[in-house]
Short mmCIF file of C-alpha atoms and ligand atoms in Angstrom, two decimals:
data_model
loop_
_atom_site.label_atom_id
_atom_site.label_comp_id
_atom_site.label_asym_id
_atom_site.label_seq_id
_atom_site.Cartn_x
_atom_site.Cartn_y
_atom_site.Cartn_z
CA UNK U 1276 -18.77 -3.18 5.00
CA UNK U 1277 -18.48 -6.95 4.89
CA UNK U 1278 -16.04 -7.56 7.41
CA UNK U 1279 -16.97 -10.96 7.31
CA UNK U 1280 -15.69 -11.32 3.82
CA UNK U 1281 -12.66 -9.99 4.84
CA UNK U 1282 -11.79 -11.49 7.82
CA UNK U 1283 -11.99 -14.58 6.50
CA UNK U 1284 -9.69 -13.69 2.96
CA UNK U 1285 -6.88 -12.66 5.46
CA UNK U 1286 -7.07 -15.53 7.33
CA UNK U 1287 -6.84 -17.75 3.92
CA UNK U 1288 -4.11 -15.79 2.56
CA UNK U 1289 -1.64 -16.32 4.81
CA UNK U 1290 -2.29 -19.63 3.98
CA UNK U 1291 0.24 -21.45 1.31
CA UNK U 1292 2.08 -18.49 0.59
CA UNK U 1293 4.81 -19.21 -2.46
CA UNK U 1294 8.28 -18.09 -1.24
CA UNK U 1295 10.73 -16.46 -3.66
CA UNK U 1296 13.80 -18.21 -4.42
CA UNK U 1297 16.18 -16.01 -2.12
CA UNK U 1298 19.92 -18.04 -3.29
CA UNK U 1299 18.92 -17.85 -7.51
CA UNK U 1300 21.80 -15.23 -8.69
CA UNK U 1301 20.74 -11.86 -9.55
CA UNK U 1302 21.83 -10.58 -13.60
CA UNK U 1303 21.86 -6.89 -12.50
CA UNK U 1304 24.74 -5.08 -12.15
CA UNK U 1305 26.04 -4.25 -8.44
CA UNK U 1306 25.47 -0.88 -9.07
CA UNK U 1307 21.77 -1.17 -9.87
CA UNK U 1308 21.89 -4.04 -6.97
CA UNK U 1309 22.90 -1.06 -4.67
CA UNK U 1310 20.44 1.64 -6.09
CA UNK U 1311 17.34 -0.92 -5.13
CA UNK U 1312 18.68 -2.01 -1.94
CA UNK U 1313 19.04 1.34 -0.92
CA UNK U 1314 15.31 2.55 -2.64
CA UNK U 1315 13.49 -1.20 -1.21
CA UNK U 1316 14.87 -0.60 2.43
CA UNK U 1317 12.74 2.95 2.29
CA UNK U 1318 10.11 0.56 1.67
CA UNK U 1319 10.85 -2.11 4.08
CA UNK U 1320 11.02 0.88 6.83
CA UNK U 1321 7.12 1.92 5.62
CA UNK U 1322 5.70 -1.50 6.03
CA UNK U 1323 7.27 -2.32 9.36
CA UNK U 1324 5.46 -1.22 13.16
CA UNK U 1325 2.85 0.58 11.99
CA UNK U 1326 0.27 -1.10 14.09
CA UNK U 1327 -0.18 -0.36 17.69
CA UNK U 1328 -1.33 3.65 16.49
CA UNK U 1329 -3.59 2.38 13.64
CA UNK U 1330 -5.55 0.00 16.11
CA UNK U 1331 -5.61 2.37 18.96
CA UNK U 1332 -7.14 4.11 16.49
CA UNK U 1333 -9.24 1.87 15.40
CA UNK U 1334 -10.36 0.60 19.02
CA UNK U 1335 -11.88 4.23 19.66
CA UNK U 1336 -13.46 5.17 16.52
CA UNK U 1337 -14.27 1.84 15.01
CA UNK U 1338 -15.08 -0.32 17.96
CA UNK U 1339 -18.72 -1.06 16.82
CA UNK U 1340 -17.19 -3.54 14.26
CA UNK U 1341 -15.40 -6.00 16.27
CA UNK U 1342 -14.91 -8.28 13.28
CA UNK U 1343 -13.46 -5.65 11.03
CA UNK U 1344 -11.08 -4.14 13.77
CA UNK U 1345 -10.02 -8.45 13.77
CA UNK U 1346 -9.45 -8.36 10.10
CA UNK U 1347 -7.46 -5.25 10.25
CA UNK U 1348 -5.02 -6.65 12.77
CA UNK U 1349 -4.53 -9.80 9.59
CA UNK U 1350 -3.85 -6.71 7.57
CA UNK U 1351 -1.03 -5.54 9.70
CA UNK U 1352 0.34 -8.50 10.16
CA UNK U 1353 0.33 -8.95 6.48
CA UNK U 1354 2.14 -6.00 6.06
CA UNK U 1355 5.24 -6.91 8.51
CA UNK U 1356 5.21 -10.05 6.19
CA UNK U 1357 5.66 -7.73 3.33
CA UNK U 1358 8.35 -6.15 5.89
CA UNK U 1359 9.98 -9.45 5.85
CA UNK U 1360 10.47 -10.01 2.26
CA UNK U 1361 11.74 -7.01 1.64
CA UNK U 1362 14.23 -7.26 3.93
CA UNK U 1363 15.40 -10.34 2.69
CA UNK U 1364 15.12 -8.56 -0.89
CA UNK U 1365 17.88 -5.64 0.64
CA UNK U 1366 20.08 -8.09 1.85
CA UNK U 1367 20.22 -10.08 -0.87
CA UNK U 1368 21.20 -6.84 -3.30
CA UNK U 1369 23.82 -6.25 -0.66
CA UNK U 1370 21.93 -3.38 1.34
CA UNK U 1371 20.89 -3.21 5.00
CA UNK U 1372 17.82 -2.25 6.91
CA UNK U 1373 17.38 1.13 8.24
CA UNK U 1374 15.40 2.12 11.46
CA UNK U 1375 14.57 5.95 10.01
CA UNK U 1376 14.29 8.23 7.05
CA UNK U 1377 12.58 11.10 6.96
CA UNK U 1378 9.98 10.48 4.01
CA UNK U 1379 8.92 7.71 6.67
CA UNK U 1380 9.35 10.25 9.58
CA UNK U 1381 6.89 12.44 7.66
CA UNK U 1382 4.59 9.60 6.78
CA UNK U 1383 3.86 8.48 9.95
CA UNK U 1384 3.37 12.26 11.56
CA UNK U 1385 0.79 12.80 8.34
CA UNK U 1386 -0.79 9.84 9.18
CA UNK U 1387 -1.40 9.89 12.52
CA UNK U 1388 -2.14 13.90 12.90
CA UNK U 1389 -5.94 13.45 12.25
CA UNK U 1390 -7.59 10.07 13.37
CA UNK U 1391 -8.47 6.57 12.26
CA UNK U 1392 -10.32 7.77 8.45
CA UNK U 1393 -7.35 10.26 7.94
CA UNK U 1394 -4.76 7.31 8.75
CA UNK U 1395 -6.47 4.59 6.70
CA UNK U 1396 -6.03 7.19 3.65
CA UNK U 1397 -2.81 7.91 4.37
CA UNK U 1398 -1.87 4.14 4.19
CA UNK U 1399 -4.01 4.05 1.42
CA UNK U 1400 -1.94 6.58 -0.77
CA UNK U 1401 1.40 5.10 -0.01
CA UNK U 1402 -0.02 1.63 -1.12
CA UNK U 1403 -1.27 3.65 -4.06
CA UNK U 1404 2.01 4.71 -4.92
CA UNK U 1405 4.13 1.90 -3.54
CA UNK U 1406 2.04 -0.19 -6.43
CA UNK U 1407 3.13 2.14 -9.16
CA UNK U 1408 6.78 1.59 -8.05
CA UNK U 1409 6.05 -1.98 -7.29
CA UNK U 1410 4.66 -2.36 -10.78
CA UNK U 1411 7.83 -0.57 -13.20
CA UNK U 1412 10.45 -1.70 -11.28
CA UNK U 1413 8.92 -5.32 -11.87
CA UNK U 1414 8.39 -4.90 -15.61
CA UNK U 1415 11.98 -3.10 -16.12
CA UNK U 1416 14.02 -5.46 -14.35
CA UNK U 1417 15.09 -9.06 -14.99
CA UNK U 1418 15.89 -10.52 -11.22
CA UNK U 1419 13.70 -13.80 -11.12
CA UNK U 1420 13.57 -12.85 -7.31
CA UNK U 1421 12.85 -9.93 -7.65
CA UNK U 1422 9.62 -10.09 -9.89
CA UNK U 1423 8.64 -13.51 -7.44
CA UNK U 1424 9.02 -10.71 -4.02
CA UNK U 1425 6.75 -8.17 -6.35
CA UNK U 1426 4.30 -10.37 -7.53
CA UNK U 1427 3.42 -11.01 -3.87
CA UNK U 1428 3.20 -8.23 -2.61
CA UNK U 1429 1.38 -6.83 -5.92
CA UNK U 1430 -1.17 -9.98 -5.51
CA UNK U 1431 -1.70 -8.52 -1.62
CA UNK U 1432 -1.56 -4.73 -2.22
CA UNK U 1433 -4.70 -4.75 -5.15
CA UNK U 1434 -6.37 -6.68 -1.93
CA UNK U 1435 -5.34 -4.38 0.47
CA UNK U 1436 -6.45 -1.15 -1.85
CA UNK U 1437 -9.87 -3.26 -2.11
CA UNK U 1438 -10.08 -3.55 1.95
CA UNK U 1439 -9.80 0.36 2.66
CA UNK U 1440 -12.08 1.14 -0.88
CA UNK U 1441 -14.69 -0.49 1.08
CA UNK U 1442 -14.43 1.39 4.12
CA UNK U 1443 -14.22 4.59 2.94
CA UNK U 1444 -17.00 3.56 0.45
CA UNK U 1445 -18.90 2.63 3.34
CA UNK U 1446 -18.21 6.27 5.24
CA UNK U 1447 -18.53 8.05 2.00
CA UNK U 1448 -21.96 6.74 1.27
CA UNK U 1449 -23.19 8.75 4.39
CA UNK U 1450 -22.13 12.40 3.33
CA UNK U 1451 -23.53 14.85 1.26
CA UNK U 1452 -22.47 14.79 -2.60
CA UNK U 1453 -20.60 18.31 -1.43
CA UNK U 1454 -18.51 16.67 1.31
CA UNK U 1455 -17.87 13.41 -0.72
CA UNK U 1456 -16.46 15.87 -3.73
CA UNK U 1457 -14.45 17.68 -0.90
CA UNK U 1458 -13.30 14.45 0.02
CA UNK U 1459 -12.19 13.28 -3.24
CA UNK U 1460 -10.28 16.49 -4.09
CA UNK U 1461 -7.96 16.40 -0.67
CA UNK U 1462 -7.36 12.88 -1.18
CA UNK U 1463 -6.08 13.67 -5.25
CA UNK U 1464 -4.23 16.61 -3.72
CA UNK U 1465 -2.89 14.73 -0.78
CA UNK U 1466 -1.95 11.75 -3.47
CA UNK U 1467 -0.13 14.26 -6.29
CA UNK U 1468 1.61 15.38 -2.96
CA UNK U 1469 2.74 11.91 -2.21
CA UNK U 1470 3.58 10.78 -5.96
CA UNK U 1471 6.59 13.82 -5.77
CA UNK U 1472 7.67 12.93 -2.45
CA UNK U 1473 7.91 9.05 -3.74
CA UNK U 1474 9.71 9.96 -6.95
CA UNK U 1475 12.39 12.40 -5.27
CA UNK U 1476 13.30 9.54 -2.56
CA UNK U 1477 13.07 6.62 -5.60
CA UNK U 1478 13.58 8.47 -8.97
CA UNK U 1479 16.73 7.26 -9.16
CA UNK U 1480 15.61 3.47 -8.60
CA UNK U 1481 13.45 4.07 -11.38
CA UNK U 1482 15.87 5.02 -13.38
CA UNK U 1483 18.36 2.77 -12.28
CA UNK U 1484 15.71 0.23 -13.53
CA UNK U 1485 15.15 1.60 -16.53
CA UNK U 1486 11.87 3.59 -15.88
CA UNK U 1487 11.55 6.97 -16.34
CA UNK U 1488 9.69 10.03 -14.50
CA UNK U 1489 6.72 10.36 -16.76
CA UNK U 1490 5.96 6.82 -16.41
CA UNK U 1491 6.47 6.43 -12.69
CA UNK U 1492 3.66 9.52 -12.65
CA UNK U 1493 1.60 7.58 -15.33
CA UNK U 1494 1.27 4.45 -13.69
CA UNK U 1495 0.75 6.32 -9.93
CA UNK U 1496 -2.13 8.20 -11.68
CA UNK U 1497 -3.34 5.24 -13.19
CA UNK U 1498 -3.68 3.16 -9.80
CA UNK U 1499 -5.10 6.75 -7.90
CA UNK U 1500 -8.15 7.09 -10.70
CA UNK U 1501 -8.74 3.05 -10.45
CA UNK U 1502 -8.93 3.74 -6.62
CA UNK U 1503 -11.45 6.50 -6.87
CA UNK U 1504 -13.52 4.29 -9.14
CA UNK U 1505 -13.92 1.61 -6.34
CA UNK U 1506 -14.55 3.65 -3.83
CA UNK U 1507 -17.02 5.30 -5.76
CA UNK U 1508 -18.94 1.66 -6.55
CA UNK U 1509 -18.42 0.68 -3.28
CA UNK U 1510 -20.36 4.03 -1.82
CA UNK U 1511 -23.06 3.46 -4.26
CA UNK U 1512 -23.66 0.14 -3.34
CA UNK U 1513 -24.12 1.32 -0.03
CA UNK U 1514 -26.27 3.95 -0.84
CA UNK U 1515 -28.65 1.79 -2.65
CA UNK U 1516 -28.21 -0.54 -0.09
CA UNK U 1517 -30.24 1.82 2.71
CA UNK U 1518 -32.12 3.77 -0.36
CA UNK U 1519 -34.37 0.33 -0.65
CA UNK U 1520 -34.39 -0.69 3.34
FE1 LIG X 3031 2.52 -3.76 1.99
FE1 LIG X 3032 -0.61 -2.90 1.88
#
């Protein structure tokens, strides 16, 4: 893992960061306005405090890696700026923030039943997906503000996806071929799990926004299977890193 690398692109990213054009008037109609507000503040809940357990975590499982456990703390601080523009996304389609809802009630007690590895993939697979949704919503809509907000946090989230394919490349690279296809099918399963539980709470965003259900699952598939790839060349490069020491 080169947390090197990483510290150093979180610390230039938050660097010069465009912001969207909040006051430009929306062209949807209120009642799509209301549909997103009310699907983006499920979002904005997600992205927001998730933190102090990650890093606690972190301290106790990772703590060999001081500079990666500093890059991680960029990451989650780059996700409560993601919190940020979505809330400013709500507000401005007339919704308000919420403090819980139980997909995010059952996120969080997922992700923090089994450790640090468990967590990161946890986080992982609601990137996954919130990229899909991220993704249609953007394409099928025609808020200028809207497609600025996802186009940052699309630019971010293919990083972010990037930064836990290397870790888990990195952990993957020292199991047996057994354990690392063991791996691979409880994260798919775990994934397919999370893809329904996304489109039952959003499906109707989608919608709204003129997606439909087969292409939410599509384009959720699409981002899981590029996410196995990576992780994949990531764990080989590892492997034939310590194959030729
Ligand atoms: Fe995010
Ligand atoms: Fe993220």
């Amino acid at each position: 893992m080169n947390s090197k690398h990483w510290l150093s692109y979180y610390q230039q990213n938050r660097q010069n960061r465009p912001e969207p054009k909040w006051n430009s008037p929306s062209p949807l109609e209120l009642s799509v306005q209301h549909i997103l507000a009310r699907s983006l503040s499920h979002f904005q809940l997600g992205e927001t405090g998730g933190g102090t357990h990650l890093l606690d975590h972190a301290c106790k499982q990772v703590s060999d890696d001081p500079v990666y456990l500093n890059a991680l703390q960029y990451f989650i601080a780059e996700e409560g700026e993601h919190a940020r523009l979505l809330e400013r996304l709500v507000l401005r389609f007339g919704g308000v923030t919420i403090r819980h809802h139980w997909t995010h009630g059952l996120f969080r007690l997922v992700r923090q039943a089994l450790g640090f590895q468990f967590e990161i993939q946890v986080l992982l697979i609601a990137e996954l997906v919130g990229t899909a949704y991220y993704r249609l919503i953007r394409a099928r809509t025609s808020d200028r503000v809207l497609d600025e907000t996802c186009a940052l946090l699309l630019k971010d989230e293919i990083q972010h996806v990037e930064f836990h394919a290397h870790w888990l490349g990195d952990m993957l690279s020292r199991l047996l071929p057994f354990a690392v296809s063991a791996w691979r099918t409880q994260f798919q399963m775990l994934f397919s799990a999370a893809a329904i539980v996304a489109w039952t709470d959003h499906g109707e965003a989608l919608i709204a926004s003129g997606s439909r259900r087969r292409e939410f699952f599509r384009e959720a598939r699409k981002e899981c299977i590029r996410f196995l790839h990576r992780v994949q060349v990531n764990a080989d490069q590892h492997v034939a890193v310590f194959a030729a020491a």
